[in-house]
Short mmCIF file of C-alpha atoms and ligand atoms in Angstrom, two decimals:
data_model
loop_
_atom_site.label_atom_id
_atom_site.label_comp_id
_atom_site.label_asym_id
_atom_site.label_seq_id
_atom_site.Cartn_x
_atom_site.Cartn_y
_atom_site.Cartn_z
CA MET T 1 12.44 99.49 57.95
CA ARG T 2 14.67 101.88 55.99
CA LYS T 3 14.45 105.48 57.24
CA VAL T 4 13.67 108.22 54.71
CA ASP T 5 14.46 111.83 55.69
CA VAL T 6 11.92 114.56 54.99
CA PHE T 7 13.24 117.86 53.64
CA ASP T 8 10.72 120.69 53.79
CA THR T 9 11.05 123.64 51.42
CA THR T 10 7.77 125.43 52.19
CA LEU T 11 9.70 128.51 53.28
CA ARG T 12 11.87 128.58 50.13
CA ASP T 13 10.31 126.88 47.09
CA GLY T 14 6.83 127.27 48.64
CA GLU T 15 7.38 130.93 49.36
CA GLN T 16 8.19 131.38 45.66
CA SER T 17 4.46 130.88 44.91
CA ALA T 18 2.97 133.91 43.18
CA GLY T 19 1.53 136.41 45.66
CA VAL T 20 2.96 134.79 48.80
CA ASN T 21 4.94 137.08 51.07
CA LEU T 22 5.42 136.10 54.66
CA HIS T 23 6.62 138.27 57.53
CA PRO T 24 9.77 137.00 59.29
CA HIS T 25 7.73 136.19 62.42
CA GLU T 26 5.27 134.18 60.30
CA LYS T 27 8.15 132.22 58.77
CA LEU T 28 9.41 131.44 62.26
CA GLU T 29 5.93 130.28 63.30
CA ILE T 30 5.85 127.93 60.28
CA ALA T 31 9.39 126.67 60.97
CA GLN T 32 8.48 125.86 64.58
CA GLN T 33 5.41 123.99 63.43
CA LEU T 34 7.49 122.08 60.86
CA GLU T 35 9.77 121.03 63.70
CA ARG T 36 6.74 119.73 65.64
CA PHE T 37 5.60 117.96 62.47
CA GLY T 38 8.94 116.17 62.59
CA VAL T 39 10.71 117.17 59.38
CA ASP T 40 14.42 116.33 59.33
CA VAL T 41 15.51 119.35 57.29
CA ILE T 42 13.97 122.83 57.01
CA GLU T 43 15.04 124.89 54.01
CA ALA T 44 14.46 128.25 55.66
CA GLY T 45 15.10 130.52 52.67
CA PHE T 46 17.61 131.94 50.21
CA PRO T 47 19.79 134.28 52.30
CA ALA T 48 21.60 135.98 49.41
CA SER T 49 18.34 136.91 47.68
CA SER T 50 17.44 139.75 50.05
CA GLN T 51 18.16 141.24 53.45
CA GLY T 52 14.69 140.15 54.58
CA ASP T 53 15.34 136.51 53.65
CA PHE T 54 18.76 136.62 55.30
CA GLN T 55 17.27 137.88 58.57
CA SER T 56 14.48 135.35 58.67
CA VAL T 57 16.79 132.39 57.92
CA LYS T 58 19.04 133.63 60.73
CA GLN T 59 16.13 133.90 63.14
CA ILE T 60 14.90 130.41 62.26
CA ALA T 61 18.41 128.99 62.63
CA GLU T 62 18.62 130.45 66.13
CA HIS T 63 15.31 128.94 67.27
CA ILE T 64 15.15 125.48 65.70
CA LYS T 65 16.80 122.72 67.69
CA ASN T 66 15.84 119.33 66.26
CA SER T 67 15.74 119.83 62.50
CA THR T 68 18.72 120.72 60.32
CA VAL T 69 18.31 124.29 59.03
CA VAL T 70 19.63 124.88 55.53
CA GLY T 71 19.77 127.93 53.30
CA LEU T 72 19.82 127.89 49.50
CA ALA T 73 22.85 129.17 47.57
CA ARG T 74 23.81 129.60 43.95
CA SER T 75 27.31 128.37 43.14
CA THR T 76 29.07 131.56 44.21
CA LYS T 77 31.23 132.47 47.19
CA LYS T 78 28.94 135.38 47.99
CA ASP T 79 25.86 133.12 48.25
CA ILE T 80 27.73 130.48 50.26
CA ASP T 81 29.07 133.11 52.67
CA ALA T 82 25.53 134.49 53.09
CA VAL T 83 24.17 131.03 53.99
CA TRP T 84 26.97 130.46 56.49
CA GLU T 85 26.38 133.83 58.16
CA ALA T 86 22.66 133.09 58.36
CA VAL T 87 22.78 129.52 59.71
CA LYS T 88 26.04 129.28 61.62
CA ARG T 89 24.29 129.51 65.01
CA ALA T 90 21.92 126.66 64.22
CA GLU T 91 22.13 123.48 66.26
CA LYS T 92 22.44 121.63 62.94
CA PRO T 93 23.43 124.00 60.10
CA GLY T 94 23.49 123.05 56.43
CA ILE T 95 23.72 124.43 52.93
CA HIS T 96 21.93 123.62 49.69
CA ILE T 97 23.92 124.59 46.59
CA PHE T 98 22.44 124.24 43.13
CA LEU T 99 23.62 124.52 39.55
CA ALA T 100 21.78 123.68 36.34
CA THR T 101 22.99 120.68 34.35
CA SER T 102 20.54 120.34 31.44
CA PRO T 103 21.69 121.38 27.95
CA VAL T 104 18.95 124.03 27.66
CA HIS T 105 19.82 125.61 31.02
CA MET T 106 23.58 125.46 30.47
CA GLN T 107 23.38 126.99 26.99
CA TYR T 108 20.74 129.68 27.44
CA LYS T 109 20.49 130.46 31.14
CA LEU T 110 24.05 129.96 32.36
CA GLN T 111 25.71 130.47 28.96
CA MET T 112 28.41 128.10 30.06
CA GLU T 113 30.14 125.11 28.48
CA PRO T 114 29.59 121.79 30.32
CA LYS T 115 33.25 121.84 31.42
CA GLU T 116 32.80 125.24 33.05
CA VAL T 117 29.66 123.98 34.80
CA ILE T 118 31.63 121.08 36.29
CA LYS T 119 34.40 123.42 37.46
CA THR T 120 31.89 125.86 38.99
CA ALA T 121 30.12 123.05 40.85
CA VAL T 122 33.37 121.56 42.14
CA ASP T 123 34.72 124.96 43.26
CA SER T 124 31.51 125.85 45.05
CA VAL T 125 31.30 122.59 47.01
CA ARG T 126 35.01 122.81 47.88
CA TYR T 127 34.46 126.35 49.15
CA ALA T 128 31.37 125.37 51.18
CA ALA T 129 33.22 122.43 52.74
CA GLN T 130 35.37 124.90 54.70
CA TYR T 131 32.28 125.77 56.75
CA PHE T 132 29.76 122.96 56.45
CA THR T 133 29.58 119.26 57.17
CA HIS T 134 26.03 119.08 55.73
CA ILE T 135 26.24 120.01 52.04
CA GLN T 136 23.37 119.25 49.71
CA TRP T 137 24.20 119.66 46.03
CA SER T 138 21.41 119.85 43.44
CA ALA T 139 21.66 119.34 39.68
CA GLU T 140 18.93 121.76 38.67
CA ASP T 141 16.74 120.40 35.85
CA ALA T 142 18.31 116.96 36.40
CA THR T 143 15.46 115.17 34.66
CA ARG T 144 16.24 116.93 31.37
CA SER T 145 20.00 116.48 31.78
CA GLU T 146 22.19 113.87 30.08
CA TRP T 147 22.57 110.98 32.48
CA SER T 148 26.25 110.43 31.68
CA PHE T 149 26.94 114.12 32.38
CA LEU T 150 25.16 113.78 35.71
CA THR T 151 27.36 110.84 36.74
CA THR T 152 30.52 112.84 35.98
CA ILE T 153 29.52 115.96 37.88
CA ILE T 154 27.99 114.07 40.84
CA GLU T 155 31.13 111.97 41.33
CA LYS T 156 33.24 115.13 41.45
CA VAL T 157 31.07 117.08 43.90
CA ILE T 158 30.96 114.06 46.23
CA ASP T 159 34.77 113.99 46.18
CA GLU T 160 34.72 117.65 47.24
CA GLY T 161 32.48 117.00 50.26
CA ALA T 162 28.83 116.95 49.17
CA THR T 163 26.82 114.81 51.59
CA VAL T 164 23.41 114.83 49.88
CA ILE T 165 22.82 114.65 46.12
CA ASN T 166 19.47 115.93 44.92
CA LEU T 167 18.12 115.31 41.41
CA PRO T 168 15.27 117.80 40.99
CA ASP T 169 12.52 117.47 38.45
CA THR T 170 12.61 121.26 38.22
CA VAL T 171 9.94 121.65 35.54
CA GLY T 172 7.72 118.71 36.52
CA TYR T 173 8.56 116.84 33.32
CA THR T 174 9.41 113.33 34.40
CA THR T 175 7.24 110.25 35.00
CA PRO T 176 7.38 107.76 37.90
CA GLU T 177 9.06 105.05 35.84
CA GLU T 178 11.63 107.35 34.25
CA TYR T 179 12.48 109.08 37.54
CA GLY T 180 12.98 105.76 39.30
CA LYS T 181 15.29 104.58 36.50
CA LEU T 182 17.34 107.77 36.77
CA PHE T 183 18.05 107.09 40.45
CA GLN T 184 18.85 103.47 39.69
CA TYR T 185 21.28 104.53 36.95
CA ILE T 186 23.01 107.02 39.24
CA GLN T 187 23.43 104.41 41.98
CA GLU T 188 24.87 101.93 39.48
CA ASN T 189 27.19 104.35 37.73
CA VAL T 190 28.57 106.82 40.27
CA ARG T 191 31.65 105.33 41.95
CA ASN T 192 31.31 107.07 45.33
CA ILE T 193 27.50 107.25 45.56
CA ASP T 194 27.39 105.16 48.75
CA ARG T 195 29.00 108.09 50.62
CA VAL T 196 25.91 110.31 50.22
CA LYS T 197 22.17 110.44 50.70
CA LEU T 198 20.12 110.62 47.52
CA SER T 199 17.24 113.08 47.43
CA ALA T 200 14.13 113.52 45.25
CA HIS T 201 12.61 116.96 44.56
CA CYS T 202 9.57 117.08 42.29
CA HIS T 203 7.35 119.77 40.79
CA ASP T 204 3.76 119.14 39.86
CA ASP T 205 3.40 120.53 36.32
CA LEU T 206 2.00 117.23 35.03
CA GLY T 207 0.31 116.35 38.32
CA MET T 208 2.83 113.59 39.08
CA ALA T 209 5.03 115.14 41.80
CA VAL T 210 3.90 112.81 44.60
CA SER T 211 3.92 109.68 42.38
CA ASN T 212 7.39 110.57 41.08
CA THR T 213 8.67 111.04 44.64
CA LEU T 214 7.21 107.71 45.75
CA SER T 215 8.81 106.01 42.77
CA ALA T 216 12.16 107.55 43.75
CA ILE T 217 11.74 106.01 47.22
CA GLN T 218 11.17 102.61 45.61
CA HIS T 219 14.44 103.17 43.73
CA GLY T 220 16.56 103.81 46.79
CA VAL T 221 16.41 107.53 47.65
CA ASN T 222 16.68 108.24 51.34
CA GLN T 223 15.48 111.85 51.37
CA VAL T 224 12.32 113.34 49.90
CA GLU T 225 11.64 117.03 49.39
CA GLY T 226 8.40 118.93 49.17
CA THR T 227 6.15 121.54 50.69
CA ILE T 228 3.11 121.60 52.92
CA ASN T 229 -0.08 121.61 50.82
CA GLY T 230 2.16 121.29 47.75
CA ILE T 231 2.59 125.05 47.39
CA GLY T 232 5.40 126.32 45.19
CA GLU T 233 6.46 127.71 41.82
CA ARG T 234 3.85 127.29 39.04
CA ALA T 235 1.84 124.12 39.79
CA GLY T 236 3.75 123.66 43.04
CA ASN T 237 5.92 121.00 44.65
CA ALA T 238 5.18 117.51 45.91
CA SER T 239 2.86 117.64 48.95
CA LEU T 240 4.77 116.36 51.94
CA GLU T 241 1.65 115.41 53.87
CA GLU T 242 0.48 113.22 50.97
CA ILE T 243 3.84 111.47 50.77
CA ALA T 244 3.99 110.90 54.54
CA VAL T 245 0.49 109.45 54.67
CA ALA T 246 1.03 107.26 51.60
CA LEU T 247 4.13 105.77 53.25
CA LYS T 248 2.17 105.12 56.43
CA ILE T 249 -0.87 103.58 54.73
CA ARG T 250 1.09 101.38 52.26
CA PRO T 251 4.08 99.88 54.13
CA ASP T 252 3.47 96.74 52.06
CA ILE T 253 4.56 98.69 48.97
CA TYR T 254 7.14 101.18 50.25
CA ASP T 255 8.54 99.53 53.39
CA VAL T 256 10.18 102.72 54.69
CA GLU T 257 9.55 104.97 57.68
CA THR T 258 9.83 108.69 58.38
CA GLN T 259 9.93 110.54 61.68
CA ILE T 260 6.87 112.64 60.74
CA ASN T 261 4.33 113.12 63.53
CA LEU T 262 1.20 112.60 61.46
CA LYS T 263 -1.04 113.94 64.22
CA GLN T 264 0.35 117.41 63.42
CA THR T 265 -0.63 117.16 59.75
CA VAL T 266 -3.87 119.14 59.79
CA ARG T 267 -2.54 121.86 62.04
CA THR T 268 0.60 122.28 59.88
CA SER T 269 -1.50 122.40 56.74
CA LYS T 270 -3.93 124.97 58.17
CA LEU T 271 -1.14 127.17 59.48
CA VAL T 272 0.59 127.28 56.10
CA SER T 273 -2.67 127.88 54.28
CA LYS T 274 -3.75 130.72 56.56
CA LEU T 275 -0.40 132.46 56.68
CA THR T 276 0.29 132.21 52.95
CA GLY T 277 -3.30 132.90 51.93
CA MET T 278 -3.16 129.84 49.65
CA VAL T 279 -6.50 128.14 50.07
CA ILE T 280 -6.51 124.33 50.24
CA PRO T 281 -8.75 122.83 47.52
CA GLN T 282 -11.72 121.10 49.17
CA ASN T 283 -10.99 117.79 47.49
CA LYS T 284 -7.24 117.85 48.20
CA ALA T 285 -5.94 114.48 49.39
CA VAL T 286 -5.36 114.17 53.15
CA VAL T 287 -6.01 117.82 54.11
CA GLY T 288 -8.95 119.02 51.98
CA THR T 289 -12.19 119.62 53.89
CA ASN T 290 -13.90 116.91 51.81
CA ALA T 291 -11.09 114.38 52.22
CA PHE T 292 -13.07 112.58 54.94
CA ALA T 293 -16.62 113.51 53.92
CA HIS T 294 -18.87 110.70 52.73
CA GLU T 295 -21.68 112.17 50.69
CA SER T 296 -23.50 109.46 48.80
CA GLY T 297 -26.06 107.33 50.60
CA ILE T 298 -24.34 104.08 49.64
CA HIS T 299 -21.02 105.30 51.03
CA GLN T 300 -22.58 106.65 54.24
CA ASP T 301 -24.36 103.37 54.75
CA GLY T 302 -21.14 101.44 54.22
CA VAL T 303 -19.14 103.62 56.62
CA LEU T 304 -21.81 103.32 59.29
CA LYS T 305 -21.62 99.53 59.02
CA ASN T 306 -17.83 99.42 58.92
CA LYS T 307 -15.53 102.43 58.39
CA GLN T 308 -13.09 100.36 56.37
CA THR T 309 -15.59 100.04 53.53
CA TYR T 310 -14.79 103.53 52.24
CA GLU T 311 -12.22 105.02 54.63
CA ILE T 312 -8.54 104.13 54.18
CA ILE T 313 -7.18 106.95 56.39
CA GLU T 314 -8.49 107.48 59.92
CA PRO T 315 -9.14 111.22 60.39
CA GLU T 316 -7.58 111.04 63.88
CA MET T 317 -4.35 109.80 62.34
CA VAL T 318 -3.75 113.19 60.71
CA GLY T 319 -4.98 115.11 63.76
CA LEU T 320 -8.52 115.91 62.62
CA SER T 321 -10.71 116.65 65.60
CA SER T 322 -14.42 117.31 65.56
CA ASN T 323 -14.26 121.11 65.59
CA LYS T 324 -16.38 121.30 68.75
CA MET T 325 -16.83 124.18 71.16
CA ILE T 326 -13.68 124.37 73.18
CA LEU T 327 -14.06 127.28 75.61
CA GLY T 328 -16.80 129.55 76.87
CA LYS T 329 -17.07 133.14 77.95
CA HIS T 330 -16.32 132.26 81.57
CA SER T 331 -13.00 130.63 80.78
CA GLY T 332 -10.02 132.24 82.45
CA SER T 333 -6.59 132.94 81.01
CA HIS T 334 -5.06 129.81 82.51
CA ALA T 335 -7.59 127.48 80.90
CA PHE T 336 -7.23 129.40 77.66
CA LYS T 337 -3.45 129.00 77.69
CA GLU T 338 -3.75 125.28 78.36
CA LYS T 339 -6.21 124.91 75.49
CA CYS T 340 -3.86 126.80 73.15
CA LYS T 341 -1.05 124.41 74.05
CA GLU T 342 -3.35 121.49 73.33
CA LEU T 343 -4.00 122.98 69.88
CA GLY T 344 -0.26 123.37 69.34
CA ILE T 345 -0.32 127.17 69.67
CA TYR T 346 2.74 128.31 71.60
CA LEU T 347 2.85 132.06 72.21
CA ASN T 348 5.10 134.37 74.18
CA ASP T 349 3.51 136.30 77.10
CA GLU T 350 2.73 139.41 75.11
CA ASP T 351 1.14 137.58 72.16
CA GLY T 352 -0.66 135.25 74.58
CA LYS T 353 -2.27 138.24 76.31
CA LYS T 354 -3.31 139.75 72.96
CA LEU T 355 -4.86 136.48 71.87
CA PHE T 356 -6.71 136.05 75.16
CA PHE T 357 -8.10 139.57 74.85
CA ALA T 358 -9.28 138.84 71.29
CA PHE T 359 -10.84 135.59 72.49
CA LYS T 360 -12.75 137.40 75.24
CA GLU T 361 -14.06 139.93 72.73
CA LEU T 362 -15.16 137.09 70.48
CA THR T 363 -17.07 135.27 73.24
CA ALA T 364 -19.20 138.38 73.63
CA LYS T 365 -20.29 138.13 69.98
CA LYS T 366 -20.20 134.43 69.22
CA LYS T 367 -22.03 131.64 71.00
CA GLU T 368 -19.61 128.81 70.33
CA VAL T 369 -15.89 129.42 70.04
CA THR T 370 -14.28 126.62 68.05
CA GLU T 371 -10.75 125.50 67.38
CA ASP T 372 -10.88 127.20 63.99
CA ASP T 373 -11.94 130.48 65.63
CA ILE T 374 -8.96 130.39 67.97
CA PHE T 375 -6.79 129.64 65.02
CA ALA T 376 -8.20 132.58 63.04
CA LEU T 377 -7.73 134.91 66.00
CA MET T 378 -4.15 133.79 66.27
CA MET T 379 -3.58 134.64 62.61
CA ASP T 380 -5.09 138.03 63.17
CA SER T 381 -3.16 138.82 66.34
CA SER T 382 0.06 137.62 64.72
CA MET T 383 -0.47 140.44 62.22
CA GLN T 384 -0.39 143.04 64.95
CA GLY T 385 3.42 142.80 65.09
CA THR T 386 5.85 145.66 65.17
CA SER T 387 5.97 145.84 61.40
CA ARG T 388 2.34 146.91 60.98
CA THR T 389 2.49 150.44 59.78
CA TYR T 390 -1.00 151.64 58.78
CA GLN T 391 -3.85 150.82 61.19
CA LEU T 392 -7.58 150.92 60.62
CA GLU T 393 -9.09 153.25 63.24
CA PHE T 394 -12.70 153.40 62.11
CA LEU T 395 -14.90 152.52 59.17
CA GLN T 396 -18.36 153.60 58.17
CA VAL T 397 -20.11 152.36 55.03
CA SER T 398 -23.44 153.50 53.75
CA TYR T 399 -25.06 151.01 51.39
CA GLY T 400 -28.48 150.64 49.83
CA SER T 401 -29.67 148.92 46.67
CA ARG T 402 -30.58 152.26 45.01
CA VAL T 403 -27.92 154.58 46.42
CA VAL T 404 -24.24 155.04 45.66
CA PRO T 405 -22.17 153.17 48.27
CA THR T 406 -20.12 155.66 50.29
CA THR T 407 -17.37 154.97 52.79
CA THR T 408 -15.63 157.05 55.42
CA ILE T 409 -12.44 155.64 56.89
CA GLY T 410 -9.93 156.76 59.49
CA ILE T 411 -6.43 155.30 59.31
CA ARG T 412 -3.54 155.78 61.71
CA THR T 413 -0.42 156.40 59.61
CA PRO T 414 3.06 155.08 60.49
CA GLU T 415 3.75 158.56 61.89
CA GLY T 416 0.83 158.23 64.33
CA GLU T 417 -1.44 160.75 62.61
CA ILE T 418 -5.10 159.83 62.02
CA VAL T 419 -6.16 160.61 58.46
CA GLN T 420 -9.81 160.56 57.47
CA GLU T 421 -11.21 160.31 53.92
CA SER T 422 -14.43 159.45 52.10
CA ALA T 423 -15.09 157.98 48.66
CA THR T 424 -17.76 156.21 46.67
CA GLY T 425 -17.67 153.08 44.52
CA LYS T 426 -19.90 150.90 42.36
CA GLY T 427 -20.14 148.46 45.27
CA SER T 428 -19.46 148.76 48.98
CA ILE T 429 -16.07 147.01 48.85
CA GLU T 430 -14.97 149.17 45.95
CA SER T 431 -15.94 152.25 47.95
CA VAL T 432 -13.88 150.96 50.91
CA TYR T 433 -10.86 150.39 48.69
CA ASN T 434 -11.24 153.72 46.86
CA THR T 435 -11.23 155.44 50.25
CA ILE T 436 -8.08 153.64 51.39
CA ASP T 437 -6.40 154.50 48.04
CA ARG T 438 -7.06 158.17 48.71
CA ILE T 439 -5.43 157.98 52.11
CA ILE T 440 -2.40 156.00 50.94
CA ASN T 441 -2.18 158.21 47.85
CA GLN T 442 -0.52 155.63 45.61
CA PRO T 443 -1.89 153.74 42.58
CA ILE T 444 -2.98 150.37 43.97
CA THR T 445 -4.39 147.63 41.72
CA LEU T 446 -6.50 144.88 43.24
CA ILE T 447 -5.43 141.58 41.62
CA ASP T 448 -7.36 139.07 43.69
CA TYR T 449 -10.04 139.12 46.39
CA ARG T 450 -11.30 136.05 48.23
CA ILE T 451 -13.58 135.60 51.20
CA GLN T 452 -14.39 132.58 53.34
CA SER T 453 -15.96 131.89 56.69
CA THR T 454 -13.92 130.46 59.54
CA THR T 455 -16.62 128.07 60.72
CA VAL T 456 -20.24 127.29 59.91
CA GLY T 457 -23.10 129.42 61.23
CA ASN T 458 -24.28 133.01 60.88
CA ASP T 459 -21.96 134.20 63.62
CA SER T 460 -18.81 132.92 61.91
CA LEU T 461 -15.79 135.17 61.43
CA ALA T 462 -15.06 136.33 57.88
CA GLU T 463 -11.57 135.77 56.47
CA VAL T 464 -10.61 137.94 53.51
CA TYR T 465 -7.49 137.47 51.37
CA VAL T 466 -6.41 140.06 48.84
CA GLN T 467 -3.55 140.47 46.43
CA VAL T 468 -2.63 143.97 45.31
CA GLU T 469 -0.01 145.48 43.08
CA ILE T 470 1.73 148.74 43.90
CA LYS T 471 4.32 150.13 41.49
CA GLY T 472 4.58 146.74 39.76
CA VAL T 473 5.25 144.80 42.99
CA SER T 474 2.62 142.37 44.23
CA SER T 475 1.68 141.80 47.83
CA SER T 476 -0.97 139.77 49.61
CA GLY T 477 -2.78 140.46 52.86
CA ARG T 478 -5.53 139.07 55.03
CA GLY T 479 -8.14 140.38 57.42
CA ILE T 480 -10.29 138.52 59.90
CA GLU T 481 -13.37 140.13 61.43
CA HIS T 482 -17.00 139.54 62.18
CA ASP T 483 -17.96 142.03 59.55
CA VAL T 484 -17.00 141.33 55.93
CA LEU T 485 -16.40 144.99 55.09
CA GLU T 486 -14.10 145.48 58.04
CA ALA T 487 -12.27 142.23 57.21
CA SER T 488 -11.94 143.49 53.60
CA ALA T 489 -10.49 146.82 54.73
CA LYS T 490 -8.05 145.11 57.09
CA ALA T 491 -6.87 142.68 54.39
CA TYR T 492 -6.19 145.55 51.97
CA ILE T 493 -4.27 147.54 54.60
CA ASP T 494 -2.34 144.41 55.57
CA ALA T 495 -1.20 143.92 51.95
CA ILE T 496 -0.02 147.54 51.84
CA ASN T 497 1.84 147.13 55.13
CA ARG T 498 3.56 143.96 53.97
CA LEU T 499 4.93 145.82 50.99
CA GLN T 500 6.24 148.53 53.26
CA VAL T 501 8.11 145.91 55.30
CA LYS T 502 9.56 144.45 52.11
CA GLU T 503 10.78 147.86 51.02
CA TYR T 504 12.22 148.48 54.47
CA PHE T 505 14.30 145.31 54.21
CA GLY T 506 15.32 146.14 50.65
CA GLU T 507 13.61 142.95 49.46
CA GLN T 508 14.28 142.10 45.84
CA GLU T 509 11.96 140.53 43.37
CA LYS T 510 11.52 136.80 43.93
CA GLY T 511 13.38 135.84 40.75
CA VAL T 512 17.08 136.44 41.28
CA SER T 513 19.68 136.22 38.54
CA SER T 514 20.99 132.72 37.90
CA LEU T 515 24.18 130.93 38.32
O1 KIV Q 601 13.26 122.79 41.48
C1 KIV Q 601 14.47 123.01 41.59
O2 KIV Q 601 15.29 122.67 40.75
C2 KIV Q 601 14.90 123.74 42.78
C3 KIV Q 601 16.37 123.85 42.97
C4 KIV Q 601 16.76 125.13 43.60
C5 KIV Q 601 16.86 122.68 43.74
O3 KIV Q 601 14.09 124.14 43.59
ZN1 ZN Q 602 12.07 123.31 43.20
#
């Protein structure tokens, strides 16, 4: 079988999703999980876009051993230098340079003549070739570019040392048939195309990202790009887990293989969802909670008689376990550590101790501790990192159906002082947030608030996700607690803290100027 490489861009294109802002240690956690998932290439970020991105790409490059770690660059020396500085210590370093090739992008965004675009692309790849042996070059908005122009520019960048050519469907405009034909045309018309890998990168604006990617595979590409859970700009990118499973289930159609470890699918998906705060739709293929639920009587009857009647994917194949009780209150730290490893949770000593402590506290309140609980605790303890600046010390809320909800909160400031305030609100959560606003003393706008339970049952933990805007910059945060009000307060404070970290690193807005 032909091997197809998997290029993951969850930490770059995925991180460009509105409201997503990950801490560097969360990005590392995702990168390590992507390595366990078996992706060939991890696009760890866009080093020139901010100091924060630079540092996290560098950290990922220093920890990842099996996957190639690439950073994104515009076609400038400054961007290429930044990628090299960030990834040069990686076991397998690489760069991803892009430049727009469609008439609309060249005329309005780049304000360059096609000839200048060719020269810029050629110069950038030549410059990168001094440092890199793995150079991916992308023709941004390829699917709205003139095919003959693409052949000219691709031939030239290959001559300069590009090793992977990517033709992105940047705006999610193409169709499976058209995208397949584009790759066929490029293979038939670019003289030196056999020297490189061809890559497909699709966005989901018309809901065809996965189908377009699969069609590209049928037309000879040997690398596919996407994100976990399909997160990304606008409608998102192609979902890698859907592509990987489709290739596994239909070898009769695609006849290719990847090195993805499908058993890590659910864990990878959950980790990305929890850390980004981007909830997985219940009916999402492969990883949605309903993906394996048979509801109607006829279907249930069929599955009981023979699973194959209505089940084409075995839940175990993607690592779905029956979320049973895994540990009790008498479990010691050794057993706990072993169980964490089994779940794919690898923590250093300090974080391991914190998680064990949180687990012990939970067993006092909750009868059955499930895999999802451990997972939620891990998310929560991963937030207790060095970068947390404001801390919730205590919270008291008085609520009644005929009285004005009133909250008193104590918060430890970054300077170590405990500040106490009280405020009212139309509802109890509003009163909590009004109180925090008083303490922080900045205009904070709540953009989004979501709550879900970690598991079933009255004793489940509550997970709250919020998105706030402070001085025009948006930030998201999460809080996990037994009590919904405390989880709400923690999520709000977490969003504020994440913004502080961004400011500390001099993080820029996600959109950076183009070239
Ligand atoms: O969608 C796109 O065109 C991109 C490029 C940076 C490759 O993400
Ligand atoms: Zn993209």
